[in-house]
Amino acid sequence: MAVLATIVFCFAMSYAIIWLISKFMKVRIPEDEESIGQDIVEHGEPAYL
Amino acid sequence: MRKSFKMMAAVMVLATAMVAMVLTSQNSAADTGSADSGSISWIMVSSALVFAMVPGVAFFYGGMLRRQSMSSMIAQTLAAISIMSISWIAVGYSLAFGSDGAIIGNLQHLFFGGLTEEASGGAISTLEFATFQMMFAIVTAALVLGACAERIRFNAIVWFLIIWSVLVYAPMAHWVWGGGWFDQFLTVLDFAGGTVVHICAGVTGLALCIFVGPRLSGTRKARAHSIPFAFLGAMLLWIGWFGFNGGSSALADGTAVHAFFTTQAAGACGMAAWAIVQYIKVGRVGVLGLIAGGISGLVAITPGAAYVGFVESMVIGAVGGALCFMAVRIIRSKTKFDDALDVFGVHGVGGIWGAISTGIFAKSSLAGVDGLIYGGVWTCSSDR
C-alpha cells in the first residue's frame, strides 16, 4: 500500500516536473551531439585525452 | 528565454540570502543534558560514509557509460551535491521533519533554524540528525541520474533536481520518517530508506527515462568504458552502505551492529544469487554482473536491515539479486524504456522487494511488529 502510493506519487510528480521544464527549455541533447558525447558538447571537458 | 532564466536564478539567490539572514538570528540556546559521545561519533562517521556513496555513484555510473560521457556524469553528480545540500538546508529538512502533519512538515526550521548542536539524553543532536539526513537526500538524487544519462541536458537536470528536491524528496521523507500519513495510518517499516531512497529514486528515474526517450541505438549498445571505475564506484557504494544502514538507528547501539551485519550478509548473497542466475541464463559471469548483484542485495536489505534476523537477511539479499537480474533482463529486452544504468531495475525493483520482504520477515523483537511469518498477518498494510 505504502509502496504503491510511493510509486504513483514519485512517478506522477517527477513526470509533471520534467514536463513543465520541457515547456521552458530543451530537455535532451540533439542526436548528433549525443554521438559526440556530452563531455565535449556540454561541458567542454573530455575526461580522457 | 535565456535572459529570463538568469533573472529568475538571480532573484531566487537573492531571496534565499535574505531569508537566511532573518533566520540565522534565531539560534536556540545550547542544551545541557548528558551526551552519548559514542553515538555522536558514529553518526558523524556514518554521515561521511553516506556522502562517500555520492562519488561512488559517479564512478559506478560513469564507468558503465561511454568514455565521452564520463565528465558529464561527474558534473551531474557534483550538481546533485550542491543542489540537494542547499535545498535540504533551506527548506527540505523543515518540510520533512518540521512537524507531524499528515501531508507535509512546516517551515519553522528553514535554514536549519532552531536546530541545536548539543546532544542531550543519550540521543544525537537535531543538527547532527539533519546533517545525516542531508546525505541521504544527495545520494537519492545522484542515483536518479543514471536513468537519463548520456542524453538529458545539464540545465534541464539542474532545474529538475531543484524542483524535485522540494516537491518529491521532502514529502517522501516526511511521509515515511517525519510523521506523515504513512506513519500515521499505515505501519510502514522502512529502517534505512528502502522506500524514500531506492523506490523513489528508481521510479523517478523511470519517469525521466520515459519522458526523455531512449538514447541512439549505437549509444545504447556501447560497452562500459571502464570496468575498474565501475568496480571502484560499486565498492564505494558498498562501504558507504555500512553508514547508510548502520547509522540509521541514529545511535551507536546493538541495532546499529545488527544492521551493519545484515548489510554485509545481504550484499554477499545478492551477488552470489545474481551470479548464479546469470550463469544459468547467459553462461558467463563478469564484473558488471557481480557488482550489480551486490548492489541489488544491498538495496533489498535497506528497509529491513534492523528488523529481520540473520538468515532472513541472507534470503532477502539472495532473492533481491535474482529478482533484479530478471527485472533488468525483462526491461532491456521486452520494453522500449532506456533506463541507461538500470536504476529502476536495481533500485526500484530491489527497493520494492525489500519493502515487501520486510513485511514478510520482520520480527517483533527487532521491529516492534511481526511480519507475515512471525505474526501471521499482513501487518505491512493493516492499520496500527
Short mmCIF file of C-alpha atoms in Angstrom, two decimals:
data_model
loop_
_atom_site.label_atom_id
_atom_site.label_comp_id
_atom_site.label_asym_id
_atom_site.label_seq_id
_atom_site.Cartn_x
_atom_site.Cartn_y
_atom_site.Cartn_z
CA MET A 1 0.00 0.00 0.00
CA ALA A 2 2.67 2.45 1.04
CA VAL A 3 4.85 1.11 -1.75
CA LEU A 4 2.07 1.62 -4.26
CA ALA A 5 1.46 5.17 -3.06
CA THR A 6 5.18 5.90 -3.34
CA ILE A 7 5.37 4.58 -6.88
CA VAL A 8 2.33 6.53 -8.06
CA PHE A 9 3.36 9.76 -6.35
CA CYS A 10 7.02 9.74 -7.39
CA PHE A 11 6.21 8.80 -10.97
CA ALA A 12 3.42 11.32 -11.47
CA MET A 13 5.23 14.18 -9.76
CA SER A 14 8.57 13.56 -11.48
CA TYR A 15 6.86 13.27 -14.84
CA ALA A 16 4.97 16.51 -14.20
CA ILE A 17 8.16 18.35 -13.21
CA ILE A 18 10.15 17.27 -16.26
CA TRP A 19 7.11 18.04 -18.46
CA LEU A 20 6.94 21.52 -17.00
CA ILE A 21 10.67 22.04 -17.57
CA SER A 22 10.32 20.87 -21.17
CA LYS A 23 7.96 23.82 -21.76
CA PHE A 24 10.79 26.22 -20.95
CA MET A 25 13.87 24.54 -22.38
CA LYS A 26 15.01 21.59 -24.44
CA VAL A 27 15.48 18.65 -22.10
CA ARG A 28 17.59 16.41 -24.30
CA ILE A 29 20.59 16.93 -26.49
CA PRO A 30 20.26 16.52 -30.30
CA GLU A 31 21.24 13.21 -31.87
CA ASP A 32 24.46 14.38 -33.48
CA GLU A 33 25.62 15.84 -30.18
CA GLU A 34 24.78 12.59 -28.43
CA SER A 35 27.25 10.64 -30.57
CA ILE A 36 29.98 13.21 -29.91
CA GLY A 37 29.20 12.95 -26.21
CA GLN A 38 28.13 15.39 -23.52
CA ASP A 39 31.65 15.76 -22.15
CA ILE A 40 32.58 17.87 -25.17
CA VAL A 41 29.31 19.43 -26.36
CA GLU A 42 28.00 20.48 -22.95
CA HIS A 43 30.97 20.81 -20.66
CA GLY A 44 33.97 21.18 -22.98
CA GLU A 45 35.87 18.86 -20.70
CA PRO A 46 36.69 15.44 -22.14
CA ALA A 47 37.57 13.04 -19.31
CA TYR A 48 40.35 11.41 -21.35
CA LEU A 49 42.73 12.95 -23.84
CA MET B 1 14.33 32.98 -22.88
CA ARG B 2 17.86 32.71 -21.62
CA LYS B 3 17.69 36.13 -20.04
CA SER B 4 14.51 35.35 -18.15
CA PHE B 5 16.19 32.32 -16.59
CA LYS B 6 19.17 34.32 -15.49
CA MET B 7 16.82 36.82 -13.94
CA MET B 8 14.86 34.08 -12.25
CA ALA B 9 18.01 32.50 -10.86
CA ALA B 10 19.30 35.83 -9.57
CA VAL B 11 16.00 36.60 -7.85
CA MET B 12 15.98 33.17 -6.24
CA VAL B 13 19.52 33.53 -4.90
CA LEU B 14 18.73 36.97 -3.51
CA ALA B 15 15.53 35.84 -1.84
CA THR B 16 17.32 32.84 -0.34
CA ALA B 17 20.03 35.02 1.11
CA MET B 18 17.53 37.41 2.64
CA VAL B 19 15.51 34.67 4.33
CA ALA B 20 18.77 33.16 5.59
CA MET B 21 19.79 36.42 7.20
CA VAL B 22 16.48 36.74 9.01
CA LEU B 23 16.57 33.18 10.23
CA THR B 24 20.13 32.93 11.46
CA SER B 25 19.27 35.47 14.15
CA GLN B 26 17.12 32.90 15.95
CA ASN B 27 19.67 30.32 17.05
CA SER B 28 18.46 28.46 20.09
CA ALA B 29 20.33 28.08 23.35
CA ALA B 30 22.58 25.07 23.80
CA ASP B 31 21.16 22.05 25.59
CA THR B 32 22.93 20.88 28.70
CA GLY B 33 21.86 17.25 29.07
CA SER B 34 24.16 14.25 29.14
CA ALA B 35 25.63 13.41 25.74
CA ASP B 36 26.49 9.98 24.35
CA SER B 37 29.80 10.60 22.64
CA GLY B 38 29.78 7.13 21.08
CA SER B 39 26.56 7.80 19.21
CA ILE B 40 27.64 11.31 18.24
CA SER B 41 30.86 9.93 16.75
CA TRP B 42 29.28 7.02 14.95
CA ILE B 43 26.60 9.14 13.27
CA MET B 44 29.18 11.69 12.15
CA VAL B 45 31.25 8.87 10.65
CA SER B 46 28.10 7.38 9.12
CA SER B 47 27.22 10.73 7.54
CA ALA B 48 30.66 10.84 5.94
CA LEU B 49 30.27 7.22 4.78
CA VAL B 50 26.91 8.01 3.18
CA PHE B 51 28.48 11.03 1.47
CA ALA B 52 31.19 8.72 0.07
CA MET B 53 28.42 6.93 -1.82
CA VAL B 54 27.95 10.03 -3.98
CA PRO B 55 31.36 9.91 -5.72
CA GLY B 56 30.72 6.16 -5.69
CA VAL B 57 27.65 6.73 -7.86
CA ALA B 58 29.66 8.93 -10.25
CA PHE B 59 32.34 6.25 -10.75
CA PHE B 60 29.84 3.39 -10.84
CA TYR B 61 27.59 5.02 -13.44
CA GLY B 62 30.35 6.84 -15.33
CA GLY B 63 32.37 3.65 -15.71
CA MET B 64 29.42 1.89 -17.30
CA LEU B 65 28.83 4.64 -19.89
CA ARG B 66 30.85 5.55 -22.98
CA ARG B 67 34.17 7.29 -22.40
CA GLN B 68 32.77 10.56 -23.83
CA SER B 69 30.16 10.72 -21.05
CA MET B 70 32.43 10.36 -18.03
CA SER B 71 32.86 14.04 -17.15
CA SER B 72 29.20 14.64 -17.82
CA MET B 73 28.27 12.03 -15.22
CA ILE B 74 30.71 13.53 -12.72
CA ALA B 75 29.40 17.04 -13.37
CA GLN B 76 25.80 15.96 -12.84
CA THR B 77 26.72 14.21 -9.60
CA LEU B 78 28.53 17.31 -8.35
CA ALA B 79 25.48 19.40 -9.24
CA ALA B 80 23.36 16.98 -7.18
CA ILE B 81 25.66 17.51 -4.17
CA SER B 82 25.29 21.26 -4.38
CA ILE B 83 21.57 21.44 -5.17
CA MET B 84 20.40 18.85 -2.67
CA SER B 85 22.53 20.26 0.16
CA ILE B 86 21.30 23.81 -0.33
CA SER B 87 17.71 22.72 -0.82
CA TRP B 88 17.81 20.47 2.27
CA ILE B 89 19.27 23.21 4.44
CA ALA B 90 16.93 25.88 3.09
CA VAL B 91 13.56 24.10 3.14
CA GLY B 92 13.90 20.32 2.78
CA TYR B 93 14.62 19.44 6.40
CA SER B 94 11.85 21.64 7.70
CA LEU B 95 9.31 20.24 5.24
CA ALA B 96 10.33 16.68 6.08
CA PHE B 97 10.82 16.82 9.84
CA GLY B 98 9.24 20.13 10.87
CA SER B 99 6.04 18.71 12.35
CA ASP B 100 3.91 15.58 12.19
CA GLY B 101 1.25 16.90 9.85
CA ALA B 102 -0.14 14.19 7.60
CA ILE B 103 0.92 15.67 4.27
CA ILE B 104 3.92 17.85 4.91
CA GLY B 105 6.02 19.40 7.70
CA ASN B 106 6.23 23.12 8.35
CA LEU B 107 8.61 25.98 7.74
CA GLN B 108 9.89 26.56 11.27
CA HIS B 109 13.34 25.08 10.60
CA LEU B 110 14.18 26.97 7.40
CA PHE B 111 17.97 27.20 7.05
CA PHE B 112 18.30 24.78 9.97
CA GLY B 113 16.91 27.48 12.26
CA GLY B 114 16.18 26.20 15.76
CA LEU B 115 18.45 23.16 15.48
CA THR B 116 20.99 22.64 18.24
CA GLU B 117 24.44 21.11 18.01
CA GLU B 118 24.46 19.94 21.63
CA ALA B 119 23.10 16.43 22.18
CA SER B 120 21.07 15.53 25.25
CA GLY B 121 19.51 12.50 26.88
CA GLY B 122 21.77 9.98 25.15
CA ALA B 123 20.45 10.84 21.68
CA ILE B 124 22.24 12.70 18.92
CA SER B 125 21.53 16.40 18.41
CA THR B 126 18.97 17.68 15.94
CA LEU B 127 21.72 19.34 13.90
CA GLU B 128 23.60 16.04 13.58
CA PHE B 129 20.42 14.21 12.58
CA ALA B 130 19.56 16.86 9.99
CA THR B 131 23.08 16.65 8.53
CA PHE B 132 22.95 12.84 8.40
CA GLN B 133 19.63 13.09 6.57
CA MET B 134 21.09 15.64 4.14
CA MET B 135 23.49 12.97 2.87
CA PHE B 136 20.53 10.69 2.10
CA ALA B 137 18.91 13.41 0.01
CA ILE B 138 22.11 13.80 -2.01
CA VAL B 139 22.51 10.06 -2.61
CA THR B 140 18.89 9.70 -3.75
CA ALA B 141 19.31 12.49 -6.30
CA ALA B 142 22.61 11.03 -7.52
CA LEU B 143 21.02 7.61 -8.05
CA VAL B 144 18.31 9.13 -10.28
CA LEU B 145 20.92 10.47 -12.71
CA GLY B 146 21.77 7.04 -14.06
CA ALA B 147 18.39 6.55 -15.74
CA CYS B 148 18.59 9.56 -18.06
CA ALA B 149 22.37 9.59 -18.53
CA GLU B 150 24.04 10.46 -21.86
CA ARG B 151 21.13 12.47 -23.25
CA ILE B 152 19.47 14.79 -20.75
CA ARG B 153 20.69 18.38 -20.88
CA PHE B 154 22.72 19.59 -17.93
CA ASN B 155 20.49 22.68 -17.50
CA ALA B 156 17.35 20.55 -17.54
CA ILE B 157 18.60 18.14 -14.87
CA VAL B 158 19.71 21.06 -12.68
CA TRP B 159 16.22 22.61 -12.78
CA PHE B 160 14.67 19.20 -12.33
CA LEU B 161 16.64 18.48 -9.16
CA ILE B 162 15.87 21.90 -7.68
CA ILE B 163 12.12 21.37 -8.04
CA TRP B 164 12.19 17.62 -7.33
CA SER B 165 14.06 18.08 -4.05
CA VAL B 166 11.18 20.17 -2.68
CA LEU B 167 8.15 18.57 -4.34
CA VAL B 168 9.15 14.90 -4.26
CA TYR B 169 12.01 14.10 -1.89
CA ALA B 170 10.97 16.22 1.10
CA PRO B 171 7.35 14.94 1.14
CA MET B 172 8.55 11.33 0.77
CA ALA B 173 10.94 11.69 3.72
CA HIS B 174 8.15 13.31 5.72
CA TRP B 175 5.62 10.59 4.97
CA VAL B 176 7.89 7.73 5.92
CA TRP B 177 10.14 9.16 8.65
CA GLY B 178 8.79 12.56 9.63
CA GLY B 179 5.40 11.51 10.99
CA GLY B 180 3.40 11.86 7.77
CA TRP B 181 0.42 9.81 6.73
CA PHE B 182 2.35 6.60 6.01
CA ASP B 183 3.46 6.72 9.62
CA GLN B 184 0.07 7.67 10.99
CA PHE B 185 -2.28 5.44 9.05
CA LEU B 186 -0.11 2.55 7.88
CA THR B 187 2.53 0.58 9.69
CA VAL B 188 5.47 1.13 7.44
CA LEU B 189 8.76 -0.48 8.33
CA ASP B 190 11.46 1.38 6.50
CA PHE B 191 14.62 1.30 8.55
CA ALA B 192 17.19 2.98 6.35
CA GLY B 193 15.28 4.30 3.36
CA GLY B 194 14.24 1.49 1.04
CA THR B 195 11.12 3.46 0.15
CA VAL B 196 12.36 7.03 0.44
CA VAL B 197 15.69 6.48 -1.27
CA HIS B 198 15.55 3.42 -3.51
CA ILE B 199 11.95 3.09 -4.66
CA CYS B 200 11.73 6.88 -5.01
CA ALA B 201 14.99 7.10 -7.00
CA GLY B 202 14.05 4.10 -9.14
CA VAL B 203 10.61 5.41 -10.03
CA THR B 204 11.81 8.97 -10.61
CA GLY B 205 14.48 7.54 -12.90
CA LEU B 206 11.84 5.58 -14.78
CA ALA B 207 9.71 8.70 -15.27
CA LEU B 208 12.70 10.65 -16.56
CA CYS B 209 13.90 7.97 -18.95
CA ILE B 210 10.39 7.57 -20.37
CA PHE B 211 9.94 11.32 -20.83
CA VAL B 212 13.37 11.99 -22.32
CA GLY B 213 13.23 8.95 -24.57
CA PRO B 214 15.85 6.33 -25.41
CA ARG B 215 19.42 7.01 -26.47
CA LEU B 216 20.56 6.31 -30.03
CA SER B 217 20.95 2.60 -30.67
CA GLY B 218 24.71 3.00 -31.07
CA THR B 219 24.99 4.67 -27.70
CA ARG B 220 22.78 2.02 -26.12
CA LYS B 221 24.86 -0.84 -27.46
CA ALA B 222 28.18 0.71 -26.45
CA ARG B 223 30.06 -1.23 -23.81
CA ALA B 224 31.07 0.04 -20.39
CA HIS B 225 34.16 2.18 -20.98
CA SER B 226 35.86 1.46 -17.68
CA ILE B 227 35.26 -1.72 -15.70
CA PRO B 228 37.74 -0.63 -12.98
CA PHE B 229 35.81 2.63 -12.45
CA ALA B 230 32.51 0.76 -12.23
CA PHE B 231 34.12 -1.57 -9.69
CA LEU B 232 35.59 1.32 -7.69
CA GLY B 233 32.22 3.09 -7.62
CA ALA B 234 30.33 -0.04 -6.59
CA MET B 235 32.76 -0.69 -3.75
CA LEU B 236 32.49 2.94 -2.56
CA LEU B 237 28.72 2.46 -2.55
CA TRP B 238 29.08 -0.77 -0.59
CA ILE B 239 31.40 0.82 2.00
CA GLY B 240 29.04 3.78 2.28
CA TRP B 241 26.15 1.40 2.84
CA PHE B 242 27.53 0.50 6.27
CA GLY B 243 26.92 4.09 7.30
CA PHE B 244 23.64 4.21 5.39
CA ASN B 245 22.17 1.20 7.22
CA GLY B 246 24.42 1.09 10.28
CA GLY B 247 23.81 4.75 11.06
CA SER B 248 20.06 4.67 10.59
CA SER B 249 19.28 3.78 14.20
CA ALA B 250 20.75 7.25 14.93
CA LEU B 251 22.61 5.68 17.87
CA ALA B 252 25.71 3.54 18.39
CA ASP B 253 23.78 0.59 19.79
CA GLY B 254 23.00 -3.08 19.19
CA THR B 255 20.59 -2.15 16.42
CA ALA B 256 23.42 -0.46 14.55
CA VAL B 257 25.58 -3.57 14.85
CA HIS B 258 22.68 -5.74 13.69
CA ALA B 259 22.08 -3.54 10.64
CA PHE B 260 25.80 -3.41 9.86
CA PHE B 261 25.97 -7.20 9.81
CA THR B 262 22.79 -7.83 7.80
CA THR B 263 24.04 -5.30 5.22
CA GLN B 264 27.13 -7.37 4.51
CA ALA B 265 25.24 -10.68 4.56
CA ALA B 266 22.59 -9.47 2.10
CA GLY B 267 25.14 -7.86 -0.24
CA ALA B 268 27.16 -11.07 -0.41
CA CYS B 269 24.07 -13.21 -1.01
CA GLY B 270 22.71 -10.81 -3.62
CA MET B 271 25.97 -11.04 -5.54
CA ALA B 272 26.00 -14.84 -5.36
CA ALA B 273 22.37 -15.16 -6.44
CA TRP B 274 22.73 -12.74 -9.39
CA ALA B 275 25.88 -14.57 -10.49
CA ILE B 276 24.24 -17.99 -10.32
CA VAL B 277 21.12 -16.90 -12.23
CA GLN B 278 23.24 -15.08 -14.81
CA TYR B 279 25.44 -18.14 -15.23
CA ILE B 280 22.40 -20.34 -15.82
CA LYS B 281 20.75 -17.88 -18.25
CA VAL B 282 23.74 -16.39 -20.07
CA GLY B 283 26.53 -18.86 -19.48
CA ARG B 284 29.10 -16.45 -18.11
CA VAL B 285 29.61 -14.04 -15.25
CA GLY B 286 31.65 -10.85 -15.16
CA VAL B 287 32.48 -7.79 -13.10
CA LEU B 288 29.36 -5.83 -14.07
CA GLY B 289 27.05 -8.69 -13.11
CA LEU B 290 28.81 -9.31 -9.81
CA ILE B 291 28.69 -5.68 -8.72
CA ALA B 292 25.08 -5.22 -9.86
CA GLY B 293 24.16 -8.32 -7.87
CA GLY B 294 25.89 -6.99 -4.77
CA ILE B 295 24.12 -3.63 -5.08
CA SER B 296 20.77 -5.40 -5.58
CA GLY B 297 21.26 -7.34 -2.35
CA LEU B 298 22.20 -4.14 -0.50
CA VAL B 299 19.14 -2.31 -1.84
CA ALA B 300 16.88 -5.20 -0.82
CA ILE B 301 18.07 -5.25 2.80
CA THR B 302 17.92 -1.47 3.29
CA PRO B 303 14.35 -1.19 4.63
CA GLY B 304 14.67 -4.27 6.84
CA ALA B 305 18.32 -4.15 7.95
CA ALA B 306 17.49 -3.87 11.65
CA TYR B 307 14.14 -5.65 11.58
CA VAL B 308 14.95 -9.11 10.25
CA GLY B 309 17.04 -11.99 11.57
CA PHE B 310 20.39 -13.18 10.24
CA VAL B 311 19.20 -16.00 7.98
CA GLU B 312 16.27 -13.90 6.76
CA SER B 313 18.63 -11.12 5.74
CA MET B 314 20.58 -13.60 3.61
CA VAL B 315 17.36 -14.82 1.98
CA ILE B 316 16.25 -11.24 1.29
CA GLY B 317 19.61 -10.44 -0.30
CA ALA B 318 19.64 -13.58 -2.42
CA VAL B 319 16.09 -13.17 -3.69
CA GLY B 320 16.85 -9.49 -4.33
CA GLY B 321 19.84 -10.39 -6.50
CA ALA B 322 17.91 -12.97 -8.53
CA LEU B 323 14.83 -10.77 -8.88
CA CYS B 324 16.79 -7.71 -10.02
CA PHE B 325 18.63 -9.79 -12.63
CA MET B 326 15.32 -10.92 -14.08
CA ALA B 327 13.88 -7.39 -13.90
CA VAL B 328 16.85 -5.83 -15.69
CA ARG B 329 16.70 -8.55 -18.35
CA ILE B 330 12.99 -8.01 -18.95
CA ILE B 331 13.26 -4.20 -19.04
CA ARG B 332 16.15 -4.44 -21.52
CA SER B 333 14.58 -6.98 -23.86
CA LYS B 334 10.83 -6.52 -23.60
CA THR B 335 10.32 -2.78 -23.16
CA LYS B 336 11.43 0.27 -25.08
CA PHE B 337 12.46 2.15 -21.95
CA ASP B 338 16.12 3.07 -21.99
CA ASP B 339 16.95 3.00 -18.29
CA ALA B 340 20.63 3.53 -19.13
CA LEU B 341 22.10 2.21 -15.89
CA ASP B 342 19.25 0.04 -14.62
CA VAL B 343 18.20 2.49 -11.92
CA PHE B 344 14.64 1.17 -11.94
CA GLY B 345 15.66 -2.45 -12.44
CA VAL B 346 18.02 -2.45 -9.47
CA HIS B 347 16.86 0.29 -7.10
CA GLY B 348 13.16 0.33 -7.98
CA VAL B 349 12.60 -3.43 -8.09
CA GLY B 350 15.12 -4.15 -5.31
CA GLY B 351 13.52 -1.49 -3.13
CA ILE B 352 10.00 -2.83 -3.73
CA TRP B 353 11.14 -6.37 -2.90
CA GLY B 354 12.92 -5.03 0.20
CA ALA B 355 9.78 -3.27 1.43
CA ILE B 356 7.63 -6.35 0.85
CA SER B 357 10.17 -8.76 2.33
CA THR B 358 10.49 -6.61 5.44
CA GLY B 359 6.74 -7.01 5.85
CA ILE B 360 7.15 -10.76 5.46
CA PHE B 361 10.17 -11.40 7.65
CA ALA B 362 10.03 -8.70 10.37
CA LYS B 363 10.33 -9.95 13.95
CA SER B 364 8.58 -8.09 16.75
CA SER B 365 11.63 -8.49 19.00
CA LEU B 366 13.55 -6.37 16.48
CA ALA B 367 10.93 -4.26 14.72
CA GLY B 368 8.15 -3.85 17.28
CA VAL B 369 5.67 -5.57 14.98
CA ASP B 370 5.61 -9.04 13.47
CA GLY B 371 5.64 -9.65 9.75
CA LEU B 372 3.75 -12.29 7.80
CA ILE B 373 5.83 -15.22 9.00
CA TYR B 374 6.17 -14.35 12.67
CA GLY B 375 2.83 -12.61 13.09
CA GLY B 376 0.67 -14.44 10.61
CA VAL B 377 -0.98 -11.28 9.28
CA TRP B 378 -0.10 -8.59 6.80
CA THR B 379 0.95 -6.00 9.33
CA CYS B 380 2.58 -4.20 6.48
CA SER B 381 -0.69 -2.97 5.10
CA SER B 382 -3.05 -3.10 8.09
CA ASP B 383 -3.87 -0.29 10.47
CA ARG B 384 -1.79 0.03 13.59
#
